[in-house]
mmCIF file of C-alpha atoms and ligand atoms in Angstrom:
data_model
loop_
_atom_site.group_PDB
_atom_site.id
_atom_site.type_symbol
_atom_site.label_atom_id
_atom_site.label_comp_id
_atom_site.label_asym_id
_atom_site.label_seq_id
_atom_site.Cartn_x
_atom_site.Cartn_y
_atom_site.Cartn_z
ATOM 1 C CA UNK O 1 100.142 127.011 109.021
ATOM 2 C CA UNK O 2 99.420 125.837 105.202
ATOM 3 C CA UNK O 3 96.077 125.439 104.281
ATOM 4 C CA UNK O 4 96.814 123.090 102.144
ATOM 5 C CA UNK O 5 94.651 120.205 102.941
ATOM 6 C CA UNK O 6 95.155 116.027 102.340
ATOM 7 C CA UNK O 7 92.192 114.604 100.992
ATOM 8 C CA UNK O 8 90.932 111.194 99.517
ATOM 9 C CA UNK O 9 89.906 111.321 96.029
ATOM 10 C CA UNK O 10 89.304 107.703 95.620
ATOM 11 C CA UNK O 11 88.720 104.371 97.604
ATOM 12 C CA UNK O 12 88.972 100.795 96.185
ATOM 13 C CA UNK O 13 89.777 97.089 97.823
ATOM 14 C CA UNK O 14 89.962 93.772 96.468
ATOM 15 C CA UNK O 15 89.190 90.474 98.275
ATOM 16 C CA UNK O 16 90.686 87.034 96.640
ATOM 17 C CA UNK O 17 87.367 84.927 95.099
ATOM 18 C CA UNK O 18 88.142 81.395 97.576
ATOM 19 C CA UNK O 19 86.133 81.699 100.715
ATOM 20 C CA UNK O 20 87.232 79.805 103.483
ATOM 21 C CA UNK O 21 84.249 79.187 106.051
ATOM 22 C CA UNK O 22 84.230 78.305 109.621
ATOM 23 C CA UNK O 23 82.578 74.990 109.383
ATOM 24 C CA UNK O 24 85.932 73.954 106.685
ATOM 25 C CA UNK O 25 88.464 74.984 109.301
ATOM 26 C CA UNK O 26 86.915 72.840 111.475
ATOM 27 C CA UNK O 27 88.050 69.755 109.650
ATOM 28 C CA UNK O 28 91.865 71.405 109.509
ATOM 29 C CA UNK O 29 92.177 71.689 112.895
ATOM 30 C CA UNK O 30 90.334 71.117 116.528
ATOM 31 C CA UNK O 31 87.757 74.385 116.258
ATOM 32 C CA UNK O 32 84.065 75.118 115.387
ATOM 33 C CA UNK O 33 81.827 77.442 113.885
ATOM 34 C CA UNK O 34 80.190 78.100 117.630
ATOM 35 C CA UNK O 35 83.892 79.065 118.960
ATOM 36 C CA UNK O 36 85.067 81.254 116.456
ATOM 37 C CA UNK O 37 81.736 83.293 115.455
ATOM 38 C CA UNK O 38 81.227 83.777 119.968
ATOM 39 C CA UNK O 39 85.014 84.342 120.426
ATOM 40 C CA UNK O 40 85.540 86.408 117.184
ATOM 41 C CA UNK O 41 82.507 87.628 115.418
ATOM 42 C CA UNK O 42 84.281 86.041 111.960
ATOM 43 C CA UNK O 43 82.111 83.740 109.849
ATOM 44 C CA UNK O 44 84.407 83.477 107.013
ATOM 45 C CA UNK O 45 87.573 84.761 105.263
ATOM 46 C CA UNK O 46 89.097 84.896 101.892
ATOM 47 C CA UNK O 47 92.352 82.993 100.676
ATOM 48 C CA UNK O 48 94.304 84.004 97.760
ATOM 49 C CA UNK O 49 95.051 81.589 95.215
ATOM 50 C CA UNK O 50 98.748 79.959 95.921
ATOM 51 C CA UNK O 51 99.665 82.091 92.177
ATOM 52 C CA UNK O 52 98.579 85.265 93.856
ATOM 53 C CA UNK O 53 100.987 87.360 95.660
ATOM 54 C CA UNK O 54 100.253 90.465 97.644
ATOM 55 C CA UNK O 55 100.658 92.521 94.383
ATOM 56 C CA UNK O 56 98.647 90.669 92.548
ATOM 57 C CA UNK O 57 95.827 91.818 95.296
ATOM 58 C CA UNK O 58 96.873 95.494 95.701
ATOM 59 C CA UNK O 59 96.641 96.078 91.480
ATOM 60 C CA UNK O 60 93.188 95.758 91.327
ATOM 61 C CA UNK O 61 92.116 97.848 94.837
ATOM 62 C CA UNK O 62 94.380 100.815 92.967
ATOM 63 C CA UNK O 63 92.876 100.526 89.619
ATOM 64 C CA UNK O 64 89.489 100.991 91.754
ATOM 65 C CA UNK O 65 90.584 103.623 93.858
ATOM 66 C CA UNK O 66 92.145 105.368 90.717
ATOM 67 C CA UNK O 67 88.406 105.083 88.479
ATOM 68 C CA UNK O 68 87.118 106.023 91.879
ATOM 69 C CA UNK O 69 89.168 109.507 91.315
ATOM 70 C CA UNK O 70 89.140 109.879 87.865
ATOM 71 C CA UNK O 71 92.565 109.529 87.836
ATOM 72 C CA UNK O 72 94.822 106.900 86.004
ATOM 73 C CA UNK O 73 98.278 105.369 87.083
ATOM 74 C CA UNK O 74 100.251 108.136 85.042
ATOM 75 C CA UNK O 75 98.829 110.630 87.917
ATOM 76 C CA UNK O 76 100.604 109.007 90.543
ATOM 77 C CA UNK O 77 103.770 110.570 92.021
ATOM 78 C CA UNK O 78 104.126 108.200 95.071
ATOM 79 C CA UNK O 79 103.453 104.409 96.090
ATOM 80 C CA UNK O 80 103.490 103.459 99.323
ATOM 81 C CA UNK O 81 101.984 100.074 100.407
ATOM 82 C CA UNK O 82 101.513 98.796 103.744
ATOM 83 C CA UNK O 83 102.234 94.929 104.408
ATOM 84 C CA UNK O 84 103.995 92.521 106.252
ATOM 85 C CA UNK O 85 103.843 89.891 103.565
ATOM 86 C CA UNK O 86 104.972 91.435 100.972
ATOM 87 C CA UNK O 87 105.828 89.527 96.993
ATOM 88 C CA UNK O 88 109.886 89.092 98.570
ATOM 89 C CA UNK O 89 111.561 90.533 101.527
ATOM 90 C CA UNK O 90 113.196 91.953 98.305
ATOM 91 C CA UNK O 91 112.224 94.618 96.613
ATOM 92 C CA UNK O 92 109.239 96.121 97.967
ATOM 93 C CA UNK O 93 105.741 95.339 96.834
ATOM 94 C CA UNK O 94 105.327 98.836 95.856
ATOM 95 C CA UNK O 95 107.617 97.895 92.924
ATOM 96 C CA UNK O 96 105.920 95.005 91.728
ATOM 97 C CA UNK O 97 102.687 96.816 92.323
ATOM 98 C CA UNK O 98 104.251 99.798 89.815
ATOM 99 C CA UNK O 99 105.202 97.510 87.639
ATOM 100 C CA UNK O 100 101.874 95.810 87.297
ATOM 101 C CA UNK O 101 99.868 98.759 87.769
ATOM 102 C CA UNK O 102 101.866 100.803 85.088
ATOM 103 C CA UNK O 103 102.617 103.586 87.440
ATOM 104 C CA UNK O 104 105.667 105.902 85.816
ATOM 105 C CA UNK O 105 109.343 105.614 86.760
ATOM 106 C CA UNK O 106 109.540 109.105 88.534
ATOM 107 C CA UNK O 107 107.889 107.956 91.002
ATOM 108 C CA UNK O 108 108.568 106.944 94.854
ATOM 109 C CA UNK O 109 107.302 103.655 95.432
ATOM 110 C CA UNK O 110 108.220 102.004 98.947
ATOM 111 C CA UNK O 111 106.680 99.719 101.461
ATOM 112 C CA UNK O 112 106.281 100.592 105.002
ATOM 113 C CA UNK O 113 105.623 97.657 107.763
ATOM 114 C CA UNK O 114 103.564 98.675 110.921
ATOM 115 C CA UNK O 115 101.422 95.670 110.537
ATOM 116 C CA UNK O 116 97.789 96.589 111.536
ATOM 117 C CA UNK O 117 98.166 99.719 112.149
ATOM 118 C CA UNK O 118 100.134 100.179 108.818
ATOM 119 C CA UNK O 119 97.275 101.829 106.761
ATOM 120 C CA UNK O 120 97.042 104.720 109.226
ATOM 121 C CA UNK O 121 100.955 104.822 109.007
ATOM 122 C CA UNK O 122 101.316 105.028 104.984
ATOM 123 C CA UNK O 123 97.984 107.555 105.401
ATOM 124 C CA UNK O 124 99.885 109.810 107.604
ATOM 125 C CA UNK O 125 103.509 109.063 105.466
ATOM 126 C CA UNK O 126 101.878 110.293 102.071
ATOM 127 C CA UNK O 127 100.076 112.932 103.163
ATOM 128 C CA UNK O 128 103.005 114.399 105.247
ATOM 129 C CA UNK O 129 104.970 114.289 101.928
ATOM 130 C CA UNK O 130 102.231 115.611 99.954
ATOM 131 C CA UNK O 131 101.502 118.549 102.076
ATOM 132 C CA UNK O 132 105.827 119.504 101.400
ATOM 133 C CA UNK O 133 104.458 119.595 98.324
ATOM 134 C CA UNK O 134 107.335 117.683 96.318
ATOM 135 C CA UNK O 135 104.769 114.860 95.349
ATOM 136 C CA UNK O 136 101.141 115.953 93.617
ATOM 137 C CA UNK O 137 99.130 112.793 93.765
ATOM 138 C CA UNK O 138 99.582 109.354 95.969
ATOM 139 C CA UNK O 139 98.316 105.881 96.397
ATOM 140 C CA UNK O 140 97.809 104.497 99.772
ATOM 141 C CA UNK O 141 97.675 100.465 99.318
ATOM 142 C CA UNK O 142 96.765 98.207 102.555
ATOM 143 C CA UNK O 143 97.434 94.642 101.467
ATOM 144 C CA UNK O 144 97.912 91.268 103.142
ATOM 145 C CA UNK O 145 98.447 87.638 101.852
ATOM 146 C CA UNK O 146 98.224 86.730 105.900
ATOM 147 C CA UNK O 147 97.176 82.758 104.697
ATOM 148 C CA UNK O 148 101.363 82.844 103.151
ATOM 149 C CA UNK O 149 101.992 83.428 106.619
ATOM 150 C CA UNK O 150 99.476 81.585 108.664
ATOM 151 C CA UNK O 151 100.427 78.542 110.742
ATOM 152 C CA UNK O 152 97.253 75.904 109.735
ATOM 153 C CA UNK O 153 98.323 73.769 112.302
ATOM 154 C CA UNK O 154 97.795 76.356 115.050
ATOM 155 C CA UNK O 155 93.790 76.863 115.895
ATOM 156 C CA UNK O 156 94.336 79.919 117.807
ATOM 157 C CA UNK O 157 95.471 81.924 115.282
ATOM 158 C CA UNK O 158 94.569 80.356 111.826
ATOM 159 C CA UNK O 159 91.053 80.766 112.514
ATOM 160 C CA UNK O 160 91.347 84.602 112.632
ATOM 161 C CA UNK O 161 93.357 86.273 109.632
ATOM 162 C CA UNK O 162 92.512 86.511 105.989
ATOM 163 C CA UNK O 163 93.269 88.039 102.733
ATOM 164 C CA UNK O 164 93.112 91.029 100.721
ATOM 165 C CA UNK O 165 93.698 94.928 99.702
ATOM 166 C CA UNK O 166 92.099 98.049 100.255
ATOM 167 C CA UNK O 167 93.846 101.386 98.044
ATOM 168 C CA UNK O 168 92.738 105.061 98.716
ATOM 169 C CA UNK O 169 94.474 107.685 96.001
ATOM 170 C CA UNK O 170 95.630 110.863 97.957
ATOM 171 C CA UNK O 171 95.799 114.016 96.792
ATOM 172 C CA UNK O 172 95.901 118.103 97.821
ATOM 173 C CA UNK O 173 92.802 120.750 98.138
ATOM 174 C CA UNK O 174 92.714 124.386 98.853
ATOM 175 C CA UNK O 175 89.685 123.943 100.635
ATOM 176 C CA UNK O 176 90.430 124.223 104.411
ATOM 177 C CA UNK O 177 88.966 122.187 107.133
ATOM 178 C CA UNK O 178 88.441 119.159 104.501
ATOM 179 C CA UNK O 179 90.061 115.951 103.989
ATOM 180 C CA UNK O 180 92.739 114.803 106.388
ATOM 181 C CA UNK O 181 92.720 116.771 109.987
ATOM 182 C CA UNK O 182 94.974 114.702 111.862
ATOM 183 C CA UNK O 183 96.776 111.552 113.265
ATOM 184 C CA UNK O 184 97.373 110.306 116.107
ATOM 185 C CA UNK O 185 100.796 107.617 115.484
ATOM 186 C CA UNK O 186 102.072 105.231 118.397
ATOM 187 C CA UNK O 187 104.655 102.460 119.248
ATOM 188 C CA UNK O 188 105.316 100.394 122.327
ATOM 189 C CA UNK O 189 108.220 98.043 121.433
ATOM 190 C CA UNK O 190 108.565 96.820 124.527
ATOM 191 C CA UNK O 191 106.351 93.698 123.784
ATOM 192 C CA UNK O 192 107.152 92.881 120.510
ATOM 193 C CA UNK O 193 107.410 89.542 121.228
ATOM 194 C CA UNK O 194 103.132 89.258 121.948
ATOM 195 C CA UNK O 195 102.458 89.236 118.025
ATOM 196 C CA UNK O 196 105.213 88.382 115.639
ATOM 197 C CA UNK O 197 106.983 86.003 112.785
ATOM 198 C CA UNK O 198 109.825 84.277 115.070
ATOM 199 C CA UNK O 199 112.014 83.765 112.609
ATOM 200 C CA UNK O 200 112.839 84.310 108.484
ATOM 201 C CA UNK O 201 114.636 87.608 109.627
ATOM 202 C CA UNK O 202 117.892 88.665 110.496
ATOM 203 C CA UNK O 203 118.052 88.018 113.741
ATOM 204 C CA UNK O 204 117.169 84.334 112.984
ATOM 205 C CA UNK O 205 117.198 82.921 109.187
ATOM 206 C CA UNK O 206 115.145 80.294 108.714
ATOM 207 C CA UNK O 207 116.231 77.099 108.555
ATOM 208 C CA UNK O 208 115.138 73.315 107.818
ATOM 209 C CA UNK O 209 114.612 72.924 111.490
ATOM 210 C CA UNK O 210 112.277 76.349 111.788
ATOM 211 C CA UNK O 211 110.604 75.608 108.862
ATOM 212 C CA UNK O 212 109.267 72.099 109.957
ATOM 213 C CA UNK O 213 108.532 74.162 113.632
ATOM 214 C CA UNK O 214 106.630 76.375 111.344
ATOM 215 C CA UNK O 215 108.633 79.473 113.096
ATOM 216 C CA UNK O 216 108.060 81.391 109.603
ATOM 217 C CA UNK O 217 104.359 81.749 110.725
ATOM 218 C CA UNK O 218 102.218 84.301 112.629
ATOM 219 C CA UNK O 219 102.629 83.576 116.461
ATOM 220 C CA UNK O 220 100.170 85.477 119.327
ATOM 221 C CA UNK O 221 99.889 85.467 122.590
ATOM 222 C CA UNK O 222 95.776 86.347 121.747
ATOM 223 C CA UNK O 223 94.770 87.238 125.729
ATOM 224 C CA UNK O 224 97.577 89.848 126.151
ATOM 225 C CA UNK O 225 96.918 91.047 122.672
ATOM 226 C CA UNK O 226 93.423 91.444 123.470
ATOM 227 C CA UNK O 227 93.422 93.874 126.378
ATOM 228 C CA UNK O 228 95.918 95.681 124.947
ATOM 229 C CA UNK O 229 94.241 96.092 121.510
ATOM 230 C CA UNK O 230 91.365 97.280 123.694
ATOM 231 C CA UNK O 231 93.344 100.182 125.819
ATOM 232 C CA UNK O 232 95.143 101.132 122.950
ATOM 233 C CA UNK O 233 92.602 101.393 120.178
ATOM 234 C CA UNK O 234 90.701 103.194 122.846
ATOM 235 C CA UNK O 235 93.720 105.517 123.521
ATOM 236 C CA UNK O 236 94.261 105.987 120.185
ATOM 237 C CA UNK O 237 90.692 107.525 119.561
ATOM 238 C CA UNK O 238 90.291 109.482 122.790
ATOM 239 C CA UNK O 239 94.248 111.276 122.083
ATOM 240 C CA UNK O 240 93.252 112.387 118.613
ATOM 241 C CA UNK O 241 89.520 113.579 119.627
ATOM 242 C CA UNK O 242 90.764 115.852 122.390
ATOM 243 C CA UNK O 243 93.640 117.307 119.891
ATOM 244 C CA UNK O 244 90.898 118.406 117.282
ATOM 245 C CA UNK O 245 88.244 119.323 120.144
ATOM 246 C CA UNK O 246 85.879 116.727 118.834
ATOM 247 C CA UNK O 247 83.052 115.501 120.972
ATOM 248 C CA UNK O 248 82.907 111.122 120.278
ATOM 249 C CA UNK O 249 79.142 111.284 119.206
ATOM 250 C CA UNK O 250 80.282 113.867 116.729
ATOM 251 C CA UNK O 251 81.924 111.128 114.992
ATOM 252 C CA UNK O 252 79.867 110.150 112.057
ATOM 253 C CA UNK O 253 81.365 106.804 111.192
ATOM 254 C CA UNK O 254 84.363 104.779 112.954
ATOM 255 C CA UNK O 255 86.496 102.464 110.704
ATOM 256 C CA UNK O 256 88.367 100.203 113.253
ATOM 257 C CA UNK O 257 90.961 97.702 112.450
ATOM 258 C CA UNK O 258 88.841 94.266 111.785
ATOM 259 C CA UNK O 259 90.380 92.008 114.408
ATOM 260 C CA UNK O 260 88.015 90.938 116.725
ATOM 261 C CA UNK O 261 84.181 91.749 117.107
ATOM 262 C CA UNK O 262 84.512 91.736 120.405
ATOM 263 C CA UNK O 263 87.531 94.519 120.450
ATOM 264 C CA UNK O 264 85.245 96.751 118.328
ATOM 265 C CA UNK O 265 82.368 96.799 120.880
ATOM 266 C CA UNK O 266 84.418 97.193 123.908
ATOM 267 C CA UNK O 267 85.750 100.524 121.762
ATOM 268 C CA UNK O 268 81.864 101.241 120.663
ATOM 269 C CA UNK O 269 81.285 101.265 124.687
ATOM 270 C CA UNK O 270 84.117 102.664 125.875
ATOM 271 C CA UNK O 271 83.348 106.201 123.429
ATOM 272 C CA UNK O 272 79.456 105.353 124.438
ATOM 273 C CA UNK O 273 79.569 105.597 120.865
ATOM 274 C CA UNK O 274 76.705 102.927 119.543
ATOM 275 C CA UNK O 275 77.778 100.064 117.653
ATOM 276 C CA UNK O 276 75.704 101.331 114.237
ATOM 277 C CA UNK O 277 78.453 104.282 114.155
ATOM 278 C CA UNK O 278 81.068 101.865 113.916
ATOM 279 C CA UNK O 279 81.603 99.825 110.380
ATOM 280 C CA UNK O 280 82.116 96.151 110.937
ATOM 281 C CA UNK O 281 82.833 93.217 108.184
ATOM 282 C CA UNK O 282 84.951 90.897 110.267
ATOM 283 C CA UNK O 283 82.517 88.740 110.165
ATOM 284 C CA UNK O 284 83.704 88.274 105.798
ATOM 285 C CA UNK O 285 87.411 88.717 106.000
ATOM 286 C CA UNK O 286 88.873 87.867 109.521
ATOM 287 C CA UNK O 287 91.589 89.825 110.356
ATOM 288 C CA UNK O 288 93.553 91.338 107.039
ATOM 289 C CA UNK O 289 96.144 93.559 108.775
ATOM 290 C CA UNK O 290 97.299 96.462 106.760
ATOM 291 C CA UNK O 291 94.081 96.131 104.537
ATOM 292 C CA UNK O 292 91.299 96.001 106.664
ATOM 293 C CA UNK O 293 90.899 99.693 107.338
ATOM 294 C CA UNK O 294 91.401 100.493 103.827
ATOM 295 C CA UNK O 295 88.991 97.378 102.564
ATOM 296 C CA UNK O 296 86.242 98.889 105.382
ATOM 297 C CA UNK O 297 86.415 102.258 104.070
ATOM 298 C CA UNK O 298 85.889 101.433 100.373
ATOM 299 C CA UNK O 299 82.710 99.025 101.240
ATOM 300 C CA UNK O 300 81.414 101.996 103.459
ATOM 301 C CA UNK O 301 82.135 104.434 101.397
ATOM 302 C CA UNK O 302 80.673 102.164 98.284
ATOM 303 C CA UNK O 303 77.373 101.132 100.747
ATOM 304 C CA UNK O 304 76.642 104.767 101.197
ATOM 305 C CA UNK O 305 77.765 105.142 105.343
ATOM 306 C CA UNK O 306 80.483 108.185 104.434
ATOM 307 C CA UNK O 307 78.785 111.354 102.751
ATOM 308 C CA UNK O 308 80.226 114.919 102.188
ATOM 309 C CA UNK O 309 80.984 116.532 105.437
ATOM 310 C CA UNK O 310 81.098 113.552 107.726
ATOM 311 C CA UNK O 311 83.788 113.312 110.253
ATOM 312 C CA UNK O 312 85.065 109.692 109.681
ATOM 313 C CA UNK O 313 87.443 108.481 112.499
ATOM 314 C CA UNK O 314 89.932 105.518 111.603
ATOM 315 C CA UNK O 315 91.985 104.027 114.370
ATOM 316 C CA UNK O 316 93.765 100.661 114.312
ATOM 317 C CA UNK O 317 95.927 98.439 116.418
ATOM 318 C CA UNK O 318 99.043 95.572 115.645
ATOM 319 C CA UNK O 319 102.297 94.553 116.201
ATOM 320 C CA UNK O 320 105.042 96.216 117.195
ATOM 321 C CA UNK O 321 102.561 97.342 119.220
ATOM 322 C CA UNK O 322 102.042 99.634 117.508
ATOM 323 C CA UNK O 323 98.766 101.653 117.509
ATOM 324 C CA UNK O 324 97.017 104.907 115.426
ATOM 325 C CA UNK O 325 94.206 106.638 114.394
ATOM 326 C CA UNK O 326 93.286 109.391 112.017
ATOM 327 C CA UNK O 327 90.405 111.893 112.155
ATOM 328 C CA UNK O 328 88.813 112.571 108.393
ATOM 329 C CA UNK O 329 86.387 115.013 107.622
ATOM 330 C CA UNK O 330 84.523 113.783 104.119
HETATM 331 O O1 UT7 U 1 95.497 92.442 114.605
HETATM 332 C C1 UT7 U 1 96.206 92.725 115.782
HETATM 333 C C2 UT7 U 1 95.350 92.576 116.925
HETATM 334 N N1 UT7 U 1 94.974 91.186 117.132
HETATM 335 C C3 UT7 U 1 94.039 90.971 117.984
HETATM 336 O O2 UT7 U 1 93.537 91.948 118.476
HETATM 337 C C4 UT7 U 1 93.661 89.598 118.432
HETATM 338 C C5 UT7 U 1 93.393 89.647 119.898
HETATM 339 N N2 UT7 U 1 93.001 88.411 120.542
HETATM 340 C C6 UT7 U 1 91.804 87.825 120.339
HETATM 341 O O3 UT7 U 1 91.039 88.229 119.491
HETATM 342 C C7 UT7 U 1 91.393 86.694 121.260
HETATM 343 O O4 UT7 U 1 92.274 86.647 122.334
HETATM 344 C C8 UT7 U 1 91.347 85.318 120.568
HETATM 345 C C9 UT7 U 1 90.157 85.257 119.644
HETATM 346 C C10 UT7 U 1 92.628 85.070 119.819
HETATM 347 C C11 UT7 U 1 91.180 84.227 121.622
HETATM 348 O O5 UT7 U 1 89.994 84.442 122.384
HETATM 349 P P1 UT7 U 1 90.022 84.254 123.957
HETATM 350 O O6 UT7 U 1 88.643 84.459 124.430
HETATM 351 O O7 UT7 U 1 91.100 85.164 124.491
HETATM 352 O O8 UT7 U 1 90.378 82.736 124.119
HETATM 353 P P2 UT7 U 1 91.626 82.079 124.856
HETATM 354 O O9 UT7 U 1 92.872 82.323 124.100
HETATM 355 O O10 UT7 U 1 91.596 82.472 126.286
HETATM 356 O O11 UT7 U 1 91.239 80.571 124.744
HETATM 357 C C12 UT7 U 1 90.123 80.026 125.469
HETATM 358 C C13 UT7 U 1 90.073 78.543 125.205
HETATM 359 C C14 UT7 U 1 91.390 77.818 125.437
HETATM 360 O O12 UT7 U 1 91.108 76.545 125.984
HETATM 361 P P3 UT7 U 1 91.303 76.293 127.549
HETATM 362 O O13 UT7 U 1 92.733 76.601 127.839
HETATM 363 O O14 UT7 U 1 90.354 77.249 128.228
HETATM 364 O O15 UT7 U 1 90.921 74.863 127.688
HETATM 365 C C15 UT7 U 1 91.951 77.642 124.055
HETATM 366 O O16 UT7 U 1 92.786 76.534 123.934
HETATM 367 O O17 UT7 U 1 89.732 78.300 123.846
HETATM 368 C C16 UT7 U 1 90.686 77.434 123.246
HETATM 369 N N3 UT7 U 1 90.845 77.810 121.858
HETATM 370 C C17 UT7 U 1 90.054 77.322 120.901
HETATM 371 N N4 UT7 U 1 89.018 76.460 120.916
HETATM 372 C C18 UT7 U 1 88.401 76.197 119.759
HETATM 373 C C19 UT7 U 1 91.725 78.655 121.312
HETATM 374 N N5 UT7 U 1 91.523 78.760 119.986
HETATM 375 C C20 UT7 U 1 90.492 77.931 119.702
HETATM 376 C C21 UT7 U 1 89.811 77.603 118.528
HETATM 377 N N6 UT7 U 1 88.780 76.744 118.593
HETATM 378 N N7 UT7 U 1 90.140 78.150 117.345
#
């Protein structure tokens, strides 16, 4: 086996300025502060301004991931972004993100949709690519403009997703045992109905009529969603601690996907891994997708929870259903 190792070299995010509090979605639609912050954990969430597209969140995570590294935008060999709301259906985001970000024309730039668990895929993606060794550095970009896609109408789910970007550049070390040790990927498409857009695809183009049904929007059958975000996040961690013969309380942080409070301390008791090993700001974005992992990590990173040597355990659930999680030593 190649000891060539994946590691991050740099973490950045970016959260739109406009915050959008409990207490004002409660005069858009039947809700309260009380319901969401006891059913949720969220307190607020950020919107992006209607001029800002998902690109125009991602540029400035990379450009802090890549001063994070000591890298620029010429370094970068490969762009892949994780979304499901990205600028167009076409091209990519990752184009419009090179574009903006001034990343050069040799490189491979593509966007890669696994919803929440999307981040873990594009981790695993460019490091699996890096490690062939036909691309030198990468940037990993989590980003979500989930209010484009959000049905305000509908309290059960407007009341729970946000905005923003979270970047990590990628690159390879000859030290062994560091950076990247392993993923742990999943997909059960067998309810892919339980969280999805309807319609604006090819299997149904939207139309006048869907439009005014709001069928474009996010749609979630939140109960089923729940339980299964539970087993599977759970899953997700256990599958990839017994492959690396790591002990749970070895762990020195968890990053979860940000969907739920709730979720993240049935996980927390499920490991009987306390809830101060796990990072948590759900409570200031609401669920971001693809970017919360990546948006965690750079805060904890940033707020001092990640040092040198620390195993760091990410592990995310989301549509499709598809699930992940990825085991990090710092
Ligand atoms: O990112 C991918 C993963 N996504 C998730 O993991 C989300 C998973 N699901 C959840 O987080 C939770 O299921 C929700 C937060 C979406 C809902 O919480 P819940 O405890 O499962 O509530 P519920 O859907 O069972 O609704 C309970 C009640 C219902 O009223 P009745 O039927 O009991 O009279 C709802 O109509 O709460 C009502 N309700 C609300 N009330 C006030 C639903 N949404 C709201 C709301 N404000 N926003």
């Amino acid at each position: 086996m190649s000891t060539r190792s994946t590691v991050i070299l740099g973490t950045g995010s970016y959260a739109p300025e406009r915050i959008l509090s409990n207490d004002d979605l409660a005069h858009m639609v039947d809700t309260s502060d009380e319901w969401i912050r006891t059913r949720t954990g969220i307190r607020e969430r950020r919107i992006a301004a209607p001029d800002q597209a998902a690109s125009d969140l991602a540029v400035p995570a990379a450009r802090r991931a890549l001063e994070d590294a000591g890298l620029t935008p010429a370094d970068i060999d490969l762009l892949v972004v994780a979304t499901v709301t990205p600028d167009t259906p076409m091209p990519a985001c990752a184009c419009f993100v090179q574009q903006k970000l001034g990343v050069p024309t040799h490189s491979a730039c593509f966007d890669l949709n696994a919803a929440c668990s999307g981040f873990l895929y594009a981790l695993d993606t460019a490091c699996a690519l890096l490690g062939s060794g036909r691309y030198r550095k990468a940037l990993v970009i989590g980003v979500e403009k989930l209010s484009s896609v959000v049905d305000w109408q509908d309290r059960t789910t407007c009341v729970l997703f946000g905005d923003g970007a979270g970047a990590v550049v990628v690159g390879c070390s000859d030290e062994p045992g560091r950076g990247l040790l392993g993923t742990c990927l999943g997909s059960d498409g067998s309810s892919t109905e339980l969280l999805c857009i309807p319609r604006g695809g090819s299997r149904a183009p939207s139309t006048c009529e869907s439009i005014a049904a709001r069928d474009h929007c996010i749609r979630m059958k939140g109960k089923e969603v729940f339980k299964l975000a539970v087993r599977g996040m759970d899953e997700a961690a256990r599958d990839i601690l017994e492959q690396h013969a790591v002990r749970a309380d070895q762990i020195s942080l968890v990053i979860p996907h940000q969907a739920n409070l709730r979720i993240i301390e049935a996980i927390s008791e499920y490991l009987e891994l306390p809830m101060e090993r796990f990072y948590v700001n759900v409570e200031r974005f609401g669920n971001t997708s693809a970017a919360s992992i990546p948006l965690a990590l750079d805060e904890a990173r940033r707020a001092g929870r990640i040092r040198p040597g620390d195993l760091v355990l990410l592990v995310a659930f989301g549509a499709g259903l598809t699930y992940g999680s990825a085991l990090i030593r710092w």
